[in-house]
Coordinates of C-alpha atoms and ligand atoms in Angstrom, one line a residue:
M780 CA 7.3 93.0 145.9
A781 CA 4.9 91.5 144.6
K782 CA 2.7 93.8 142.0
A783 CA -0.9 94.4 141.7
L784 CA -1.5 93.0 138.5
D785 CA 1.7 90.0 138.7
G786 CA 0.4 87.3 136.5
V787 CA -2.1 88.9 134.3
R788 CA -1.1 89.2 130.4
I789 CA -1.6 91.5 128.0
L790 CA -1.9 91.1 124.3
D791 CA -0.7 95.3 123.0
F792 CA -1.8 96.0 119.9
T793 CA -2.2 99.0 120.9
H794 CA 0.1 102.2 118.4
V795 CA 0.7 106.1 118.7
Q796 CA -1.0 107.4 121.8
S797 CA -4.4 106.3 123.6
G798 CA -3.5 102.7 123.6
P799 CA -0.3 102.7 124.8
T800 CA -0.7 105.0 127.6
C801 CA -3.6 102.5 128.9
T802 CA -1.2 99.3 128.5
Q803 CA 1.5 101.3 129.8
L804 CA -0.1 101.6 133.2
L805 CA -1.6 98.5 133.2
A806 CA 2.3 97.3 132.8
W807 CA 3.2 99.6 135.6
F808 CA 0.7 97.7 138.1
G809 CA 2.3 94.6 137.0
A810 CA 0.8 93.3 133.9
D811 CA 3.2 91.2 131.2
V812 CA 2.3 93.0 128.1
I813 CA 3.2 91.9 124.8
K814 CA 3.5 94.8 122.1
V815 CA 2.7 93.1 118.4
E816 CA 4.3 95.3 116.1
R817 CA 4.5 94.8 112.6
A818 CA 8.3 93.6 111.6
G819 CA 10.8 96.1 109.8
A820 CA 8.7 99.3 110.8
G821 CA 6.9 98.6 114.1
D822 CA 4.6 101.0 116.2
I823 CA 4.9 104.1 114.2
T824 CA 5.7 106.5 116.8
R825 CA 9.0 104.9 116.7
E826 CA 10.1 106.8 114.0
Q827 CA 8.1 110.6 114.9
L828 CA 9.4 113.3 115.5
R829 CA 13.1 111.9 116.2
D830 CA 16.1 113.9 117.9
I831 CA 18.0 111.4 117.5
P832 CA 19.0 109.7 114.5
D833 CA 18.2 105.9 114.1
V834 CA 16.9 105.8 118.0
D835 CA 13.4 105.4 119.4
S836 CA 11.7 108.8 119.7
L837 CA 11.4 110.1 123.1
Y838 CA 7.0 109.8 121.4
F839 CA 7.6 106.2 121.2
T840 CA 10.0 105.4 124.4
M841 CA 7.3 107.3 126.8
L842 CA 4.3 105.4 126.2
N843 CA 5.9 102.0 126.2
H844 CA 8.0 101.3 129.4
N845 CA 8.2 98.2 130.8
K846 CA 7.2 96.5 127.9
R847 CA 8.0 93.5 125.7
S848 CA 8.1 94.0 122.2
I849 CA 7.5 90.6 119.4
T850 CA 7.4 91.6 115.7
L851 CA 4.6 89.3 113.8
D852 CA 2.7 90.0 110.7
T853 CA -0.6 89.2 111.7
K854 CA -2.1 89.5 107.7
S855 CA 0.2 86.3 107.0
K856 CA -1.2 82.7 107.5
N857 CA 2.0 82.0 110.0
G858 CA 1.4 84.7 111.5
K859 CA -2.1 84.0 112.8
A860 CA -1.6 80.7 114.0
V861 CA 1.4 82.1 116.4
L862 CA -1.7 85.4 117.0
E863 CA -4.4 82.4 118.0
K864 CA -1.6 80.8 120.7
L865 CA -1.1 84.7 121.8
V866 CA -4.8 84.9 121.9
R867 CA -5.2 81.8 124.2
H868 CA -1.4 82.1 126.4
C869 CA -3.4 86.1 127.0
D870 CA -6.0 87.7 129.7
V871 CA -6.7 90.9 127.8
L872 CA -6.1 91.8 124.3
V873 CA -6.1 95.5 123.6
E874 CA -6.2 97.7 120.2
N875 CA -6.6 100.7 119.0
F876 CA -6.7 100.3 115.0
A877 CA -9.0 101.8 112.6
P878 CA -12.6 101.2 113.3
G879 CA -12.7 97.5 111.7
A880 CA -9.3 96.8 111.3
L881 CA -9.0 93.6 114.3
D882 CA -12.1 92.1 112.1
R883 CA -10.4 92.1 108.8
M884 CA -7.3 90.6 110.3
G885 CA -9.9 87.7 111.0
F886 CA -9.9 88.1 114.9
T887 CA -13.8 89.2 115.5
W888 CA -14.9 89.0 119.3
E889 CA -17.3 85.8 118.0
R890 CA -13.8 83.9 116.6
I891 CA -11.7 85.7 119.5
Q892 CA -14.3 84.0 122.1
Q893 CA -13.8 80.7 120.6
L894 CA -10.5 80.8 120.8
N895 CA -10.3 81.9 124.6
P896 CA -14.0 82.5 126.1
K897 CA -12.0 84.4 129.1
M898 CA -10.6 87.1 127.0
I899 CA -11.1 90.5 127.7
V900 CA -11.0 92.5 124.2
A901 CA -10.6 96.2 125.4
S902 CA -10.7 99.0 122.2
I903 CA -10.1 102.9 121.7
K904 CA -12.2 104.1 118.7
G905 CA -12.8 107.9 117.8
F906 CA -16.5 107.4 118.3
G907 CA -19.0 105.0 119.8
P908 CA -22.0 103.8 117.3
G909 CA -23.5 106.3 115.4
P910 CA -22.7 109.0 112.3
Y911 CA -18.7 108.4 113.0
E912 CA -18.2 105.2 113.8
D913 CA -15.9 104.2 111.1
C914 CA -13.8 107.8 111.3
K915 CA -10.2 107.4 112.5
V916 CA -9.5 110.0 115.5
Y917 CA -6.7 111.9 116.6
E918 CA -5.9 113.9 119.6
N919 CA -7.1 117.2 118.5
V920 CA -10.1 115.9 116.4
A921 CA -11.4 114.1 119.8
Q922 CA -10.7 117.4 121.6
C923 CA -12.9 118.9 119.1
A924 CA -15.3 116.7 118.5
G925 CA -15.9 115.9 122.5
G926 CA -16.9 119.8 123.4
A927 CA -13.4 120.7 125.2
A928 CA -12.0 123.0 121.5
S929 CA -15.6 124.5 121.9
T930 CA -15.6 125.2 125.6
T931 CA -11.4 126.4 125.4
G932 CA -10.3 129.5 124.6
F933 CA -10.8 133.3 124.7
D934 CA -14.3 135.0 123.7
D935 CA -13.4 137.1 120.7
G936 CA -10.8 134.5 119.6
P937 CA -11.2 130.7 118.0
P938 CA -11.9 127.5 119.7
L939 CA -8.3 126.0 121.1
V940 CA -6.9 122.6 121.7
T941 CA -5.3 121.9 125.0
G942 CA -1.8 120.5 125.9
A943 CA -3.4 118.3 127.8
Q944 CA -3.7 115.0 126.0
I945 CA -7.2 114.6 127.3
G946 CA -8.1 112.5 124.0
D947 CA -5.9 110.5 123.9
S948 CA -4.0 109.9 127.2
G949 CA -7.3 110.6 129.0
T950 CA -9.1 107.5 127.2
G951 CA -6.2 105.6 128.1
L952 CA -7.0 106.1 131.5
H953 CA -10.8 105.4 131.1
L954 CA -9.8 102.1 129.3
A955 CA -7.4 101.4 131.9
L956 CA -10.8 100.7 134.7
G957 CA -12.7 99.1 132.1
I958 CA -9.8 96.3 131.5
V959 CA -9.4 95.9 135.8
C960 CA -13.3 95.9 136.3
A961 CA -13.9 93.8 133.5
L962 CA -10.4 91.1 135.0
Y963 CA -11.9 92.1 138.3
Q964 CA -15.8 90.5 137.2
R965 CA -13.9 87.7 135.1
K966 CA -13.3 86.5 138.7
S967 CA -17.4 86.0 139.4
S968 CA -17.9 85.5 135.9
G969 CA -15.8 83.4 134.8
R970 CA -15.7 85.2 131.0
G971 CA -14.2 87.7 129.2
Q972 CA -16.3 90.8 127.9
R973 CA -15.7 93.6 125.4
V974 CA -14.5 97.2 126.7
Q975 CA -15.2 100.0 125.0
A976 CA -13.9 103.8 125.3
A977 CA -14.8 106.3 122.6
M978 CA -12.4 109.2 122.7
Q979 CA -15.3 111.3 122.2
D980 CA -17.5 110.1 125.2
G981 CA -13.7 110.4 127.4
V982 CA -13.3 114.1 126.4
L983 CA -16.8 114.5 127.1
N984 CA -16.9 112.9 130.8
L985 CA -13.6 115.3 131.1
C986 CA -15.7 118.5 130.0
R987 CA -19.0 116.7 131.9
V988 CA -19.2 120.2 133.8
K989 CA -19.5 122.3 130.4
L990 CA -22.6 120.2 130.2
R991 CA -23.7 120.9 133.4
D992 CA -23.5 124.7 132.1
Q993 CA -25.1 124.4 129.2
Q994 CA -28.5 123.3 131.1
R995 CA -27.8 126.2 133.5
L996 CA -27.7 128.4 130.5
A997 CA -30.5 127.1 128.8
R998 CA -33.0 127.8 132.0
T999 CA -31.1 130.9 133.3
K1000 CA -29.8 132.6 129.9
V1001 CA -26.7 133.7 132.1
M1002 CA -24.0 132.6 134.0
K1003 CA -22.5 135.0 136.0
E1004 CA -19.1 133.5 137.0
Y1005 CA -18.3 133.4 133.4
P1006 CA -16.2 136.6 131.9
Q1007 CA -19.1 137.6 129.3
Y1008 CA -20.7 138.6 132.9
P1009 CA -22.2 141.6 132.9
K1010 CA -21.4 143.3 130.0
G1011 CA -21.1 140.6 127.1
K1012 CA -23.9 138.8 125.6
F1013 CA -24.3 134.9 126.1
G1014 CA -26.1 132.9 123.1
S1015 CA -27.7 129.5 123.5
A1016 CA -24.3 127.5 123.5
V1017 CA -21.6 127.6 126.5
P1018 CA -19.1 129.9 125.2
R1019 CA -15.5 129.4 125.5
A1020 CA -14.2 130.5 129.6
G1021 CA -10.8 132.1 129.4
N1022 CA -9.4 131.3 132.7
A1023 CA -12.4 131.5 134.6
S1024 CA -12.7 128.3 137.0
G1025 CA -15.3 125.5 136.7
G1026 CA -16.4 126.0 139.7
G1027 CA -18.0 127.7 142.3
Q1028 CA -14.9 129.6 143.1
P1029 CA -14.4 132.2 140.4
G1030 CA -10.5 132.1 139.6
W1031 CA -8.8 133.6 137.0
I1032 CA -4.6 134.1 135.6
I1033 CA -3.1 136.8 136.9
K1034 CA 0.4 138.8 136.5
C1035 CA 3.5 138.2 138.2
K1036 CA 6.6 140.2 138.7
G1037 CA 8.9 139.8 135.5
W1038 CA 5.7 138.6 133.2
E1039 CA 6.9 141.3 130.8
T1040 CA 9.9 138.7 129.8
D1041 CA 9.0 135.5 131.4
P1042 CA 6.1 133.7 129.5
N1043 CA 5.1 132.0 132.7
A1044 CA 5.2 134.8 135.1
Y1045 CA 1.3 133.7 136.1
L1046 CA -0.3 132.7 139.0
Y1047 CA -3.8 131.2 139.1
F1048 CA -6.1 132.9 142.0
I1049 CA -9.1 132.1 143.5
T1050 CA -11.3 133.9 145.7
Q1051 CA -12.2 131.5 147.7
A1052 CA -15.4 133.0 149.7
P1053 CA -14.2 131.2 153.1
V1054 CA -11.2 133.8 152.9
W1055 CA -12.6 136.6 151.0
K1056 CA -11.2 138.3 154.5
E1057 CA -7.6 137.3 154.2
I1058 CA -7.3 138.2 150.6
C1059 CA -8.4 141.4 151.3
N1060 CA -6.1 141.9 153.7
V1061 CA -3.1 140.6 151.7
I1062 CA -3.6 143.0 148.4
G1063 CA -4.6 145.9 150.8
K1064 CA -8.0 146.4 150.2
P1065 CA -9.3 146.1 153.9
E1066 CA -12.6 147.8 153.0
W1067 CA -14.2 145.4 150.5
I1068 CA -14.5 143.2 153.2
T1069 CA -17.6 145.2 154.8
D1070 CA -18.4 147.6 151.6
P1071 CA -22.0 145.5 150.5
D1072 CA -20.6 145.6 146.9
Y1073 CA -17.3 143.6 147.7
A1074 CA -18.7 141.5 151.0
T1075 CA -20.6 138.5 149.3
P1076 CA -19.9 136.3 147.0
G1077 CA -22.8 137.1 144.9
A1078 CA -21.9 141.1 145.2
R1079 CA -18.5 140.2 143.9
L1080 CA -19.7 138.1 141.0
P1081 CA -20.0 141.7 138.5
R1082 CA -17.0 143.1 139.9
L1083 CA -15.0 139.9 139.5
M1084 CA -12.3 141.7 136.7
E1085 CA -12.1 144.6 138.8
I1086 CA -10.8 142.4 141.7
F1087 CA -9.0 139.9 139.5
G1088 CA -7.3 143.3 138.5
A1089 CA -7.0 144.8 142.0
V1090 CA -5.1 140.9 143.4
E1091 CA -2.8 141.3 139.8
K1092 CA -1.5 144.8 141.0
W1093 CA -0.6 143.3 144.1
T1094 CA 1.2 140.0 142.5
M1095 CA 3.1 141.8 140.1
T1096 CA 5.1 143.3 142.5
K1097 CA 6.0 139.2 143.7
T1098 CA 7.2 136.2 141.9
K1099 CA 4.6 133.7 141.3
F1100 CA 6.3 131.6 143.8
E1101 CA 6.5 134.7 146.7
A1102 CA 2.8 135.0 145.5
M1103 CA 1.7 131.3 146.3
D1104 CA 4.0 131.5 149.6
E1105 CA 2.3 134.8 151.0
F1106 CA -1.1 133.3 149.6
N1107 CA -0.8 129.9 151.1
Q1108 CA 0.3 131.6 154.7
H1109 CA -3.8 132.3 154.7
D1110 CA -5.2 129.7 153.1
I1111 CA -6.2 131.3 149.7
P1112 CA -5.9 128.8 147.4
C1113 CA -3.8 129.8 144.1
G1114 CA -1.1 128.0 142.0
P1115 CA 1.9 128.9 140.2
I1116 CA 2.4 128.9 136.1
L1117 CA 4.6 126.5 135.9
S1118 CA 6.6 125.6 132.6
M1119 CA 8.1 122.3 131.6
E1120 CA 11.6 123.5 132.6
E1121 CA 10.3 124.3 135.4
L1122 CA 8.6 121.1 136.5
A1123 CA 11.2 118.6 135.2
A1124 CA 14.1 120.4 137.6
E1125 CA 10.9 120.0 140.6
P1126 CA 12.7 117.8 143.4
S1127 CA 9.8 117.0 145.0
L1128 CA 8.2 115.3 142.0
R1129 CA 11.5 113.5 141.4
A1130 CA 11.3 112.0 145.1
T1131 CA 7.6 110.8 144.9
G1132 CA 9.0 109.2 140.6
T1133 CA 6.2 110.9 138.9
I1134 CA 9.4 112.4 137.2
V1135 CA 11.8 109.7 136.5
E1136 CA 15.2 109.3 134.8
V1137 CA 15.1 106.5 132.7
D1138 CA 18.4 104.3 131.1
H1139 CA 17.2 102.9 127.0
P1140 CA 20.1 100.7 125.6
T1141 CA 20.4 103.0 122.7
R1142 CA 19.6 106.4 123.6
G1143 CA 21.1 106.5 127.1
K1144 CA 19.5 108.6 129.6
Y1145 CA 16.0 110.4 129.6
L1146 CA 13.5 111.8 131.7
S1147 CA 10.1 110.2 131.5
V1148 CA 6.8 111.1 133.6
G1149 CA 6.0 107.4 136.2
N1150 CA 3.1 106.4 137.3
P1151 CA 1.2 109.3 138.8
I1152 CA -1.0 106.7 140.5
K1153 CA 0.7 105.6 143.7
L1154 CA -0.1 102.2 145.3
S1155 CA 1.4 101.5 148.6
D1156 CA 1.8 97.8 147.8
S1157 CA 2.4 97.9 144.2
P1158 CA 5.6 100.6 144.1
T1159 CA 6.2 101.3 140.3
E1160 CA 10.3 100.4 138.5
V1161 CA 10.0 102.5 135.6
R1162 CA 11.4 100.6 132.8
S1163 CA 12.9 100.9 129.0
S1164 CA 10.4 100.7 126.9
P1165 CA 11.3 97.6 124.3
L1166 CA 14.1 97.6 121.1
L1167 CA 11.7 96.6 118.1
G1168 CA 11.0 92.8 118.4
E1169 CA 14.0 92.7 121.3
H1170 CA 11.6 89.8 123.2
T1171 CA 10.4 88.4 120.2
D1172 CA 12.3 85.0 120.5
E1173 CA 11.6 84.5 124.3
V1174 CA 7.5 85.2 124.0
L1175 CA 7.6 82.7 120.7
A1176 CA 9.4 80.1 123.2
E1177 CA 6.8 80.7 126.0
L1178 CA 4.5 79.9 123.3
G1179 CA 5.9 76.5 123.1
L1180 CA 8.0 76.9 119.5
S1181 CA 10.7 75.9 119.0
A1182 CA 14.2 77.4 117.8
T1183 CA 13.6 76.1 114.3
E1184 CA 10.4 77.0 114.4
I1185 CA 11.0 80.5 115.2
E1186 CA 13.8 81.0 112.5
A1187 CA 11.3 79.3 109.9
L1188 CA 8.7 82.0 110.8
R1189 CA 12.0 84.7 110.5
A1190 CA 13.0 82.8 107.0
E1191 CA 9.1 84.1 105.7
N1192 CA 9.6 87.1 107.0
V1193 CA 6.5 86.6 109.3
I1194 CA 8.1 87.4 112.6
Ligands
COA1028 N1 0.5 92.8 111.2 C1 -0.3 92.9 110.1 N2 -0.7 94.1 109.9 C2 -1.0 95.1 110.8 C3 -0.6 94.4 112.0 C4 0.7 93.4 112.3 N3 1.5 93.5 113.6 N4 -0.3 96.1 113.4 C5 -1.0 96.6 112.5 N5 -1.5 96.2 110.9 C6 -2.7 96.7 110.1 C7 -3.9 96.6 110.7 O1 -4.6 95.2 110.3 C8 -4.6 97.5 109.1 O2 -4.7 97.3 108.2 P1 -6.4 97.2 107.6 O3 -5.8 98.8 107.4 O4 -5.5 96.9 105.8 O5 -7.2 96.9 108.7 C9 -3.5 98.9 109.6 O6 -2.2 98.1 109.2 C10 -3.9 100.2 109.8 O7 -3.7 100.0 111.2 P2 -4.6 101.6 111.1 O8 -4.9 101.5 112.8 O9 -5.7 101.9 110.5 O10 -3.6 102.5 111.1 P3 -3.3 104.3 110.7 O11 -1.9 104.4 111.0 O12 -4.3 103.7 109.6 O13 -4.5 104.6 111.3 C11 -5.0 106.1 113.7 C12 -3.9 105.6 112.9 C13 -5.0 106.5 114.9 C14 -5.7 107.3 112.9 C15 -6.1 104.8 113.5 O14 -5.8 103.5 114.4 C16 -7.9 104.9 114.9 O15 -8.2 105.3 114.5 N6 -7.7 104.4 116.0 C17 -8.6 104.3 116.5 C18 -8.6 105.8 117.6 C19 -7.4 106.5 118.1 O16 -6.7 104.9 119.4 N7 -6.8 107.0 117.7 C20 -5.5 108.1 118.8 C21 -4.1 107.6 117.9 S1 -3.5 108.8 119.6

């Protein structure tokens, strides 16, 4: 079946995590992604966190499915000549080098436009224009600078980073959307444009509700759904909210049967107002349905921890799955804390292709996260990541280079 991005050629200068997640998505939707790497070394993640000697790491394989890899020294004279051909050949250049690296290579926006006015140049940087624009950035720096760390964790502890890679993979997603929009606009404008996504901006976008709370706090000096209320003090900045929900329906993580030995025997529970009556009946507190101290969402706010405690007393007699089943019979929103071990074995995620088993030529079979975005007319088939330089000859031939020219580049260590 045809793919949504069939015919789109991506010149992929991405490395580590943020950029590769973007180009992997584009590859899953059918784009021809040509990953350019340095001969001999390649993307640094190929060798990071290896679990099998001399075999591309899971870090690399899980971020670079469905791409082609070519090696090219883009700083050499003949390498630059090949890169010029690639710029003419492709629709989009995606990069997440440290600030200024592409310019230092000689490929400024102006130069790229001269070579190919239709080319879209998409970049991820740590920061947008401003005091930190020249800084190198990794995931957790972005989480800290984008507002996630200051609002994550418990009130009496330090800022915390989250396991979700919102700085890297989150910004990759933002960039992918920008690229698809630029491709769409090119249909009418006939020209390329620059697409920029800063990791700080991406994280802040995902922390939008916390900027909402900052303004609420400034106005009202208190946030009644936060665990600091009613006993604790609020300062001038949004505090860490523990496991409080980010929305208008208060929630918390509560223990389930087995929590003493199983670190994931917990459930996220939401006291959703429309099902308050059902909650009270399930946990054996029918008197709370009409008690004015508990009957309305406003009355419950100063008593949330007491309420979660009562719910927990009930959930501690059930496994997280039993509790989930029973609450769901009454449309009470909640969710089990699932470990990576449980997710990897979950049959429904395998059935939808969200967890896939992939066969790699030197690693053998391994699990990966497939495409989380499902298009009915553009199904995703997850293929192995490329070996370093696996497609160099093939791509150079497509650019019109003869076998002799390719051999000459190899002899010069350009490829
Ligand atoms: N041939 C020749 N040189 C190449 C090359 C190739 N095929 N590919 C890369 N290089 C060069 C670059 O031109 C650059 O050279 P320069 O510094 O002399 O200009 C050099 O390799 C290193 O690139 P750089 O991006 O600086 O890598 P780094 O390992 O020092 O930094 C990051 C890594 C991630 C910190 C940095 O790239 C960065 O901040 N990126 C933007 C934010 C980002 O995406 N961060 C998240 C990563 S998950």
